[in-house]
Tab-separated table of C-alpha atoms in Angstrom:
chain	number	residue	atom	x	y	z
A	964	UNK	CA	17.401	13.818	16.727
A	965	UNK	CA	17.760	10.403	15.074
A	966	UNK	CA	14.541	10.839	13.135
A	967	UNK	CA	15.364	14.406	12.084
A	968	UNK	CA	18.659	13.151	10.618
A	969	UNK	CA	16.771	10.308	8.935
A	970	UNK	CA	14.326	12.752	7.369
A	971	UNK	CA	17.123	14.978	6.052
A	972	UNK	CA	19.018	11.960	4.710
A	973	UNK	CA	15.938	10.645	2.924
A	974	UNK	CA	15.240	14.088	1.494
A	975	UNK	CA	18.758	14.234	0.047
A	976	UNK	CA	18.456	10.713	-1.366
A	977	UNK	CA	15.126	11.631	-2.964
A	978	UNK	CA	16.620	14.714	-4.631
A	979	UNK	CA	19.516	12.617	-5.931
A	980	UNK	CA	17.047	10.073	-7.288
A	981	UNK	CA	15.217	12.848	-9.150
A	982	UNK	CA	18.439	13.669	-10.991
A	983	UNK	CA	18.915	10.005	-11.905
A	984	UNK	CA	15.273	9.619	-13.017
A	985	UNK	CA	15.504	12.767	-15.106
A	986	UNK	CA	18.807	11.644	-16.629
A	987	UNK	CA	17.505	8.206	-17.614
A	988	UNK	CA	13.988	9.373	-18.512
A	989	UNK	CA	12.205	7.351	-15.808
A	990	UNK	CA	8.839	9.023	-16.276
A	991	UNK	CA	5.131	8.286	-16.132
A	992	UNK	CA	3.354	9.168	-19.351
A	993	UNK	CA	-0.424	9.614	-18.922
A	994	UNK	CA	-2.808	7.624	-21.107
A	995	UNK	CA	-6.567	7.562	-21.580
A	996	UNK	CA	-7.032	5.491	-18.410
A	997	UNK	CA	-4.733	7.559	-16.195
A	998	UNK	CA	-5.951	9.833	-13.429
A	999	UNK	CA	-3.301	12.434	-14.267
A	1000	UNK	CA	-2.596	14.473	-17.390
A	1001	UNK	CA	1.057	15.522	-17.196
A	1002	UNK	CA	4.373	13.688	-17.573
A	1003	UNK	CA	5.841	13.109	-14.099
A	1004	UNK	CA	8.918	11.389	-12.659
A	1005	UNK	CA	8.179	7.810	-11.692
A	1006	UNK	CA	9.655	5.616	-8.976
A	1007	UNK	CA	9.733	8.180	-6.171
A	1008	UNK	CA	8.527	5.412	-3.880
A	1009	UNK	CA	12.079	4.072	-3.890
A	1010	UNK	CA	12.317	6.236	-0.762
A	1011	UNK	CA	10.736	3.332	1.163
A	1012	UNK	CA	13.560	1.006	0.159
A	1013	UNK	CA	16.120	3.664	1.097
A	1014	UNK	CA	14.505	3.921	4.538
A	1015	UNK	CA	14.533	0.119	4.933
A	1016	UNK	CA	18.225	0.129	3.970
A	1017	UNK	CA	19.070	2.765	6.572
A	1018	UNK	CA	17.241	0.753	9.230
A	1019	UNK	CA	18.915	-2.467	8.108
A	1020	UNK	CA	22.486	-1.182	8.407
A	1021	UNK	CA	21.753	-0.395	12.063
A	1022	UNK	CA	19.912	-3.662	12.779
A	1023	UNK	CA	21.569	-6.308	10.624
A	1024	UNK	CA	21.318	-9.035	13.228
A	1025	UNK	CA	17.494	-9.229	13.312
A	1026	UNK	CA	16.387	-7.719	10.034
A	1027	UNK	CA	18.096	-9.860	7.399
A	1028	UNK	CA	15.133	-11.769	5.954
A	1029	UNK	CA	12.852	-8.737	5.860
A	1030	UNK	CA	15.452	-6.588	4.120
A	1031	UNK	CA	16.268	-9.303	1.591
A	1032	UNK	CA	12.562	-9.654	0.812
A	1033	UNK	CA	11.875	-5.937	0.443
A	1034	UNK	CA	14.992	-5.600	-1.714
A	1035	UNK	CA	13.799	-8.341	-4.064
A	1036	UNK	CA	10.296	-6.892	-4.481
A	1037	UNK	CA	11.713	-3.378	-4.859
A	1038	UNK	CA	14.197	-4.477	-7.501
A	1039	UNK	CA	11.673	-6.336	-9.640
A	1040	UNK	CA	9.136	-3.520	-9.215
A	1041	UNK	CA	11.655	-0.830	-10.192
A	1042	UNK	CA	12.572	-2.899	-13.220
A	1043	UNK	CA	8.874	-3.148	-14.060
A	1044	UNK	CA	8.570	0.646	-13.747
A	1045	UNK	CA	11.276	1.047	-16.389
A	1046	UNK	CA	10.459	-1.888	-18.640
A	1047	UNK	CA	7.316	-4.000	-18.280
A	1048	UNK	CA	7.838	-7.504	-16.914
A	1049	UNK	CA	5.602	-10.524	-17.239
A	1050	UNK	CA	3.173	-11.197	-14.412
A	1051	UNK	CA	4.795	-14.598	-13.881
A	1052	UNK	CA	8.168	-13.046	-13.028
A	1053	UNK	CA	6.653	-10.485	-10.670
A	1054	UNK	CA	4.442	-12.989	-8.858
A	1055	UNK	CA	7.357	-15.447	-8.539
A	1056	UNK	CA	9.518	-12.794	-6.848
A	1057	UNK	CA	6.594	-11.794	-4.611
A	1058	UNK	CA	6.178	-15.450	-3.633
A	1059	UNK	CA	9.887	-15.823	-2.829
A	1060	UNK	CA	9.950	-12.603	-0.792
A	1061	UNK	CA	6.841	-13.568	1.164
A	1062	UNK	CA	8.449	-16.958	1.865
A	1063	UNK	CA	11.434	-15.175	3.422
A	1064	UNK	CA	9.317	-13.258	5.927
A	1065	UNK	CA	7.168	-16.320	6.634
A	1066	UNK	CA	10.382	-18.149	7.510
A	1067	UNK	CA	11.569	-15.208	9.611
A	1068	UNK	CA	8.305	-15.183	11.572
A	1069	UNK	CA	8.366	-19.005	11.901
A	1070	UNK	CA	4.954	-19.150	10.286
A	1071	UNK	CA	5.564	-22.633	8.882
A	1072	UNK	CA	5.877	-23.977	12.442
A	1073	UNK	CA	2.994	-22.011	13.933
A	1074	UNK	CA	0.034	-22.725	11.655
A	1075	UNK	CA	-1.189	-25.743	9.624
A	1076	UNK	CA	-0.479	-26.079	5.906
A	1077	UNK	CA	-3.921	-24.842	4.869
A	1078	UNK	CA	-3.298	-21.728	6.972
A	1079	UNK	CA	0.021	-21.176	5.207
A	1080	UNK	CA	-1.697	-21.416	1.820
A	1081	UNK	CA	-4.296	-18.837	2.873
A	1082	UNK	CA	-1.512	-16.607	4.224
A	1083	UNK	CA	0.279	-16.710	0.859
A	1084	UNK	CA	-2.919	-15.803	-0.991
A	1085	UNK	CA	-3.678	-12.939	1.398
A	1086	UNK	CA	-0.124	-11.569	1.392
A	1087	UNK	CA	0.332	-11.617	-2.381
A	1088	UNK	CA	-3.211	-10.314	-2.846
A	1089	UNK	CA	-2.629	-7.413	-0.447
A	1090	UNK	CA	0.650	-6.487	-2.145
A	1091	UNK	CA	-1.091	-6.237	-5.494
A	1092	UNK	CA	-4.152	-4.509	-4.011
A	1093	UNK	CA	-1.889	-1.818	-2.553
A	1094	UNK	CA	-0.350	-1.407	-5.988
A	1095	UNK	CA	-3.758	-1.208	-7.706
A	1096	UNK	CA	-4.845	1.559	-5.330
A	1097	UNK	CA	-1.856	3.787	-6.104
A	1098	UNK	CA	-3.371	6.025	-8.757
A	1099	UNK	CA	-3.805	9.598	-7.524
A	1100	UNK	CA	-1.648	12.162	-5.743
A	1101	UNK	CA	-1.256	11.522	-2.038
A	1102	UNK	CA	-3.263	8.323	-1.675
A	1103	UNK	CA	-0.346	5.957	-1.022
A	1104	UNK	CA	1.495	8.320	1.320
A	1105	UNK	CA	-1.527	9.341	3.406
A	1106	UNK	CA	-2.978	5.834	3.639
A	1107	UNK	CA	0.420	4.449	4.633
A	1108	UNK	CA	0.769	7.067	7.367
A	1109	UNK	CA	-2.612	6.068	8.818
A	1110	UNK	CA	-1.807	2.342	8.730
A	1111	UNK	CA	1.646	2.806	10.226
A	1112	UNK	CA	0.350	5.174	12.919
A	1113	UNK	CA	-2.259	2.566	13.860
A	1114	UNK	CA	0.378	-0.169	14.037
A	1115	UNK	CA	2.626	2.099	16.122
A	1116	UNK	CA	-0.162	2.883	18.590
A	1117	UNK	CA	-0.938	-0.811	19.053
A	1118	UNK	CA	2.762	-1.543	19.537
A	1119	UNK	CA	3.120	1.155	22.215
A	1120	UNK	CA	-0.233	0.870	24.006
A	1121	UNK	CA	-1.805	-2.524	23.324
A	1122	UNK	CA	0.703	-5.242	22.417
A	1123	UNK	CA	4.453	-4.872	21.989
A	1124	UNK	CA	5.394	-6.901	18.921
A	1125	UNK	CA	8.251	-5.054	17.201
A	1126	UNK	CA	10.648	-2.137	17.520
A	1127	UNK	CA	8.893	1.251	17.382
A	1128	UNK	CA	11.792	2.580	15.301
A	1129	UNK	CA	11.050	-0.006	12.625
A	1130	UNK	CA	7.580	1.517	12.163
A	1131	UNK	CA	8.762	5.112	12.471
A	1132	UNK	CA	11.293	4.667	9.649
A	1133	UNK	CA	8.409	3.821	7.324
A	1134	UNK	CA	6.372	6.778	8.583
A	1135	UNK	CA	9.192	9.258	7.997
A	1136	UNK	CA	9.707	7.868	4.501
A	1137	UNK	CA	5.990	8.448	3.882
A	1138	UNK	CA	6.251	12.050	5.075
A	1139	UNK	CA	9.219	12.729	2.783
A	1140	UNK	CA	7.408	11.127	-0.144
A	1141	UNK	CA	4.265	13.164	0.574
A	1142	UNK	CA	6.309	16.378	0.488
A	1143	UNK	CA	6.912	15.715	-3.201
A	1144	UNK	CA	3.696	13.878	-4.060
A	1145	UNK	CA	0.873	15.517	-2.099
A	1146	UNK	CA	0.586	18.469	-4.461
A	1147	UNK	CA	-1.767	19.621	-7.176
A	1148	UNK	CA	1.080	18.919	-9.591
A	1149	UNK	CA	3.106	16.081	-8.065
A	1150	UNK	CA	6.878	16.171	-8.358
A	1151	UNK	CA	6.925	12.363	-8.560
A	1152	UNK	CA	4.777	9.251	-8.378
A	1153	UNK	CA	5.490	6.215	-6.195
A	1154	UNK	CA	5.585	3.737	-9.073
A	1155	UNK	CA	5.378	0.011	-8.475
A	1156	UNK	CA	8.619	0.165	-6.502
A	1157	UNK	CA	6.958	2.413	-3.923
A	1158	UNK	CA	3.515	0.895	-3.540
A	1159	UNK	CA	4.778	-2.688	-3.488
A	1160	UNK	CA	7.733	-2.026	-1.170
A	1161	UNK	CA	5.615	-0.284	1.461
A	1162	UNK	CA	2.883	-2.916	1.074
A	1163	UNK	CA	5.509	-5.576	1.820
A	1164	UNK	CA	6.587	-3.621	4.914
A	1165	UNK	CA	2.996	-3.312	6.139
A	1166	UNK	CA	2.212	-6.984	5.533
A	1167	UNK	CA	5.259	-8.000	7.569
A	1168	UNK	CA	4.124	-5.844	10.495
A	1169	UNK	CA	0.460	-6.869	10.329
A	1170	UNK	CA	1.383	-10.543	10.140
A	1171	UNK	CA	3.746	-10.167	13.094
A	1172	UNK	CA	0.976	-8.502	15.097
A	1173	UNK	CA	-1.543	-11.206	14.158
A	1174	UNK	CA	0.844	-13.918	15.312
A	1175	UNK	CA	1.542	-12.099	18.595
A	1176	UNK	CA	-2.141	-11.571	19.432
A	1177	UNK	CA	-3.697	-14.625	17.729
A	1178	UNK	CA	-6.280	-12.276	16.217
A	1179	UNK	CA	-7.059	-11.499	12.564
A	1180	UNK	CA	-8.789	-8.193	13.254
A	1181	UNK	CA	-5.598	-6.268	12.456
A	1182	UNK	CA	-6.272	-7.024	8.788
A	1183	UNK	CA	-8.942	-4.344	9.157
A	1184	UNK	CA	-6.132	-1.768	9.231
A	1185	UNK	CA	-6.226	-2.376	5.455
A	1186	UNK	CA	-10.010	-2.574	5.147
A	1187	UNK	CA	-10.596	0.454	2.891
A	1188	UNK	CA	-8.013	-0.626	0.330
A	1189	UNK	CA	-9.091	-4.244	0.620
A	1190	UNK	CA	-12.790	-3.620	-0.036
A	1191	UNK	CA	-12.131	-1.222	-2.920
A	1192	UNK	CA	-9.577	-3.510	-4.586
A	1193	UNK	CA	-11.532	-6.763	-4.192
A	1194	UNK	CA	-14.871	-5.272	-5.233
A	1195	UNK	CA	-13.287	-3.608	-8.265
A	1196	UNK	CA	-11.706	-6.895	-9.342
A	1197	UNK	CA	-15.109	-8.591	-9.033
A	1198	UNK	CA	-16.717	-5.781	-11.027
A	1199	UNK	CA	-14.103	-6.098	-13.782
A	1200	UNK	CA	-14.469	-9.881	-13.911
A	1201	UNK	CA	-18.233	-9.372	-14.281
A	1202	UNK	CA	-17.490	-7.041	-17.203
A	1203	UNK	CA	-15.105	-9.707	-18.615
A	1204	UNK	CA	-12.128	-7.346	-18.492
A	1205	UNK	CA	-8.472	-8.261	-18.040
A	1206	UNK	CA	-7.835	-7.369	-14.390
A	1207	UNK	CA	-4.133	-6.789	-15.070
A	1208	UNK	CA	-4.767	-4.007	-17.596
A	1209	UNK	CA	-5.119	-0.329	-16.647
A	1210	UNK	CA	-8.636	0.898	-15.931
A	1211	UNK	CA	-10.649	3.627	-14.193
A	1212	UNK	CA	-13.182	1.661	-12.144
A	1213	UNK	CA	-11.916	2.075	-8.586
A	1214	UNK	CA	-14.168	4.313	-6.506
A	1215	UNK	CA	-11.354	6.821	-6.057
A	1216	UNK	CA	-10.907	6.945	-9.842
A	1217	UNK	CA	-14.599	7.599	-10.412
A	1218	UNK	CA	-14.507	10.424	-7.882
A	1219	UNK	CA	-11.330	11.901	-9.379
A	1220	UNK	CA	-11.964	11.377	-13.078
A	1221	UNK	CA	-15.709	11.414	-13.608
A	1222	UNK	CA	-16.579	13.959	-10.915
A	1223	UNK	CA	-13.330	15.969	-11.028
A	1224	UNK	CA	-12.864	15.992	-7.258
A	1225	UNK	CA	-9.322	17.119	-6.489
A	1226	UNK	CA	-6.934	14.205	-6.005
A	1227	UNK	CA	-5.714	15.431	-2.634
A	1228	UNK	CA	-9.264	15.621	-1.273
A	1229	UNK	CA	-10.105	12.079	-2.414
A	1230	UNK	CA	-6.836	10.778	-0.935
A	1231	UNK	CA	-7.556	12.538	2.347
A	1232	UNK	CA	-11.058	11.049	2.391
A	1233	UNK	CA	-9.648	7.511	2.018
A	1234	UNK	CA	-7.101	8.137	4.769
A	1235	UNK	CA	-9.680	9.586	7.166
A	1236	UNK	CA	-12.119	6.716	6.631
A	1237	UNK	CA	-9.332	4.212	7.341
A	1238	UNK	CA	-8.292	6.227	10.400
A	1239	UNK	CA	-11.844	5.989	11.749
A	1240	UNK	CA	-11.916	2.245	11.132
A	1241	UNK	CA	-8.528	1.746	12.782
A	1242	UNK	CA	-9.693	3.706	15.824
A	1243	UNK	CA	-12.814	1.532	16.071
A	1244	UNK	CA	-10.766	-1.668	15.737
A	1245	UNK	CA	-8.375	-0.635	18.496
A	1246	UNK	CA	-11.200	0.550	20.767
A	1247	UNK	CA	-13.291	-2.598	20.270
A	1248	UNK	CA	-10.385	-5.062	20.431
A	1249	UNK	CA	-11.247	-7.825	22.933
A	1250	UNK	CA	-14.577	-6.115	23.667
A	1251	UNK	CA	-16.502	-7.759	20.814
A	1252	UNK	CA	-15.914	-10.984	18.917
A	1253	UNK	CA	-13.599	-10.777	15.921
A	1254	UNK	CA	-16.307	-11.967	13.525
A	1255	UNK	CA	-18.733	-9.292	14.696
A	1256	UNK	CA	-16.045	-6.631	14.372
A	1257	UNK	CA	-15.371	-7.674	10.774
A	1258	UNK	CA	-19.100	-7.356	10.030
A	1259	UNK	CA	-19.299	-3.951	11.735
A	1260	UNK	CA	-16.491	-2.660	9.510
A	1261	UNK	CA	-17.003	-4.420	6.178
A	1262	UNK	CA	-20.751	-3.876	5.662
A	1263	UNK	CA	-20.590	-0.038	5.814
A	1264	UNK	CA	-17.560	-0.099	3.491
A	1265	UNK	CA	-19.481	-2.234	0.995
A	1266	UNK	CA	-22.353	0.247	1.122
A	1267	UNK	CA	-19.960	3.134	0.492
A	1268	UNK	CA	-18.343	1.278	-2.392
A	1269	UNK	CA	-21.745	0.457	-3.924
A	1270	UNK	CA	-22.324	4.206	-4.355
A	1271	UNK	CA	-19.847	3.909	-7.231
A	1272	UNK	CA	-22.489	2.271	-9.415
A	1273	UNK	CA	-24.937	5.105	-8.800
A	1274	UNK	CA	-22.201	7.625	-9.594
A	1275	UNK	CA	-21.263	5.814	-12.808
A	1276	UNK	CA	-24.896	5.628	-13.904
A	1277	UNK	CA	-25.420	9.295	-13.147
A	1278	UNK	CA	-22.238	10.220	-15.009
A	1279	UNK	CA	-23.287	8.233	-18.085
A	1280	UNK	CA	-26.713	9.857	-18.083
A	1281	UNK	CA	-25.090	13.273	-17.896
A	1282	UNK	CA	-22.805	12.517	-20.838
A	1283	UNK	CA	-25.685	11.237	-22.941
A	1284	UNK	CA	-27.890	14.303	-22.445
């Protein structure tokens, strides 16, 4: 009953936001590098902050630092959706917000300084990678559902590390968002406020799980996004491009734009591949060494990603003939 009421409440809040976005012209205008062609309401991902707020008011005593952090990243991201901010401001707020959850999880007392530095790099990198990957209908919502479902299963069956409700609130927000976004013509896009807020939520949970199990393999719950984002950045650096400017070089963009595969199918493909990886990680946990498990997962993903170069070459040949 609690979750049904939550879903209805979030649905109402989303509809109210649509009126606000329409009133103040908070829209996403497509450009030559976009994967969509029609003007659409932006910032629908604010639903994740609404869900965090609803959880917070019921759990103030043990959720203060997380909620403050997600509020800060949501605020600066929503501002960036409306009016572009400098990268320095955004990264500074990300750094401050990550510091809050590191303090909450007592990370500074649990690992050496070099580990803290690596944790900052990984956390800020994953936040931005999640944002980079939000480019077609359904991809953020479906991928988030898979990641959260994996984290929920581990929490219930493998290692209790947080409240199940805390994960379910994010999952219900994803379902509500997908209702409006997982369409041929999306009602709204997540915007930076959505992709970055939910990335922050996921990072908090993954980090908490890593600290509870003393194992890094749970990072593989983000393997598909991680490989695509990192490899695309490396590709763009090789091409001497500005990695902060819009582009169409992610594998999902090549599939959607160059080969005209429907957005929802590409998004579903990404989610299913991550679901398979998450299943393998959970099944093989403590049965094989962590290093071997990383190799088992990452190498096939690199091979899949490398198909992008064949697809690009084939597409260029087709256009030139």
